[in-house]
Amino acid sequence: MNGDWLLRGRDGRLCVYLPSGDAVLCRAEPGPGGPWEAPRRIGGDQKLRPGLSVGVGADRYAHLVAWRPTGGGQSGLVHSTHFRPRLAPLDWSPVGHPDKKGARTGTPAVAVDARGRAHLFVRNAGGGMSLLAQKEKGGWEPWRDLGGEGLQDEPAAVTGESGLVEAYAAADGVLLHWRQEKPGAQPVLDDRAEASVRPGTLRALATSAGHTTVFFTDAVSGDLCAWRPGGPPVALAAAAGPGPVAAVRCVIEGYDCTLLGQRSAGGRVAFAAYPTEREAAGAWWTESGPALADDAELALAVDETERVVAVTLSPSTGRLLLTRRKDEPGLALTAWQEV
């Protein structure tokens, strides 16, 4: 999965999206801290290929994008909108292919601008970045080729505090950044940095009024790094494990902090926090919870009471574990519980 698959909906309820074979399932909490609803298939009966992407707008509506088989070894992208966790999402709607037709080209990434328009970024068959953006009053703009070459499979998309959409992608020895210059404009490639990015580790986060930050694991040093366009990448700490990092902003002891989470090499969840955009302060990992399956993924969010929530999911077992920050100083967490 790519993006924030643990979300707080418009009604304040938390919701998770779970891949299950050729489908996507949804689970929501009926009330704060209560038992969760049973998994339900979303988007109708359409069969899907692996690679779900999720994005959410300021209106708290979730936008989901996935590939579906279209016959003859070809695939096409489909989109669904989920307005509230306890409501059924819209059925999957075909939105096309970056090359008009062909095989699956890469994992999509989704960001939603301030006006609620989804922007779908995906690698095309030529190895560059393509974009499909929603129109404000329904329908979609034509596919756009945003340039780049030799891109890795999985880009990262993010909406800045300005409401403008940005995207990051890695290629051989370089990290690329695209950004909208004004609402509704086509994002342009505006910066790049020398970096050796471990595939599948990009994660972007809005970190201030003027900046977004992308986190990644350096393929050579093994360090978890942060990059904001306009400067060089900065190493934070040795990566806790091989997979992607989850990130969320929260308030700790009255300070705006960025909390990072990653499945450690030993199989547990490791957390590290530091003052937002002050990477020079450093970050140190603290492990939590039980050992997880090798395919377990981690997501972070802030609930309606502004408490951090962490969820892990193992697609092979379907096991979903959750912890919340305790109502006390520091970053103490409740015991992990199965949902």
PDB file of C-alpha atoms in Angstrom, residues 67 75-77 95-106 120 122-125 128-132 143-145:
ATOM      1  CA  TRP A  67      -4.896  -1.296 -10.969  1.00  0.00           C
ATOM      2  CA  SER A  75      -4.310  -3.291 -16.891  1.00  0.00           C
ATOM      3  CA  GLY A  76      -6.092  -0.033 -16.215  1.00  0.00           C
ATOM      4  CA  LEU A  77      -6.397   2.243 -13.211  1.00  0.00           C
ATOM      5  CA  VAL A  95      -9.753   6.280 -15.143  1.00  0.00           C
ATOM      6  CA  GLY A  96      -7.475   4.906 -17.882  1.00  0.00           C
ATOM      7  CA  HIS A  97      -3.781   4.212 -18.375  1.00  0.00           C
ATOM      8  CA  PRO A  98      -0.846   6.660 -18.582  1.00  0.00           C
ATOM      9  CA  ASP A  99       0.055   5.190 -21.996  1.00  0.00           C
ATOM     10  CA  LYS A 100      -3.601   4.811 -23.128  1.00  0.00           C
ATOM     11  CA  LYS A 101      -3.261   1.043 -22.776  1.00  0.00           C
ATOM     12  CA  GLY A 102      -0.749  -1.582 -21.695  1.00  0.00           C
ATOM     13  CA  ALA A 103       0.469  -3.503 -18.673  1.00  0.00           C
ATOM     14  CA  ARG A 104       0.712  -2.212 -15.121  1.00  0.00           C
ATOM     15  CA  THR A 105       3.496   0.401 -15.082  1.00  0.00           C
ATOM     16  CA  GLY A 106       4.025   1.064 -11.386  1.00  0.00           C
ATOM     17  CA  LEU A 120      -2.838  10.575  -9.373  1.00  0.00           C
ATOM     18  CA  VAL A 122       2.246   6.975 -11.616  1.00  0.00           C
ATOM     19  CA  ARG A 123       5.297   5.871 -13.579  1.00  0.00           C
ATOM     20  CA  ASN A 124       4.619   5.420 -17.285  1.00  0.00           C
ATOM     21  CA  ALA A 125       6.015   2.806 -19.679  1.00  0.00           C
ATOM     22  CA  GLY A 128       8.872   8.985 -16.507  1.00  0.00           C
ATOM     23  CA  MET A 129       6.136  10.443 -14.307  1.00  0.00           C
ATOM     24  CA  SER A 130       2.547  10.783 -15.494  1.00  0.00           C
ATOM     25  CA  LEU A 131      -0.292  12.681 -13.836  1.00  0.00           C
ATOM     26  CA  LEU A 132      -4.075  12.405 -13.935  1.00  0.00           C
ATOM     27  CA  TRP A 143      -3.135  12.500 -18.792  1.00  0.00           C
ATOM     28  CA  ARG A 144       0.011  14.640 -18.530  1.00  0.00           C
ATOM     29  CA  ASP A 145       3.637  13.564 -18.927  1.00  0.00           C
TER      30      ASP A 145
END
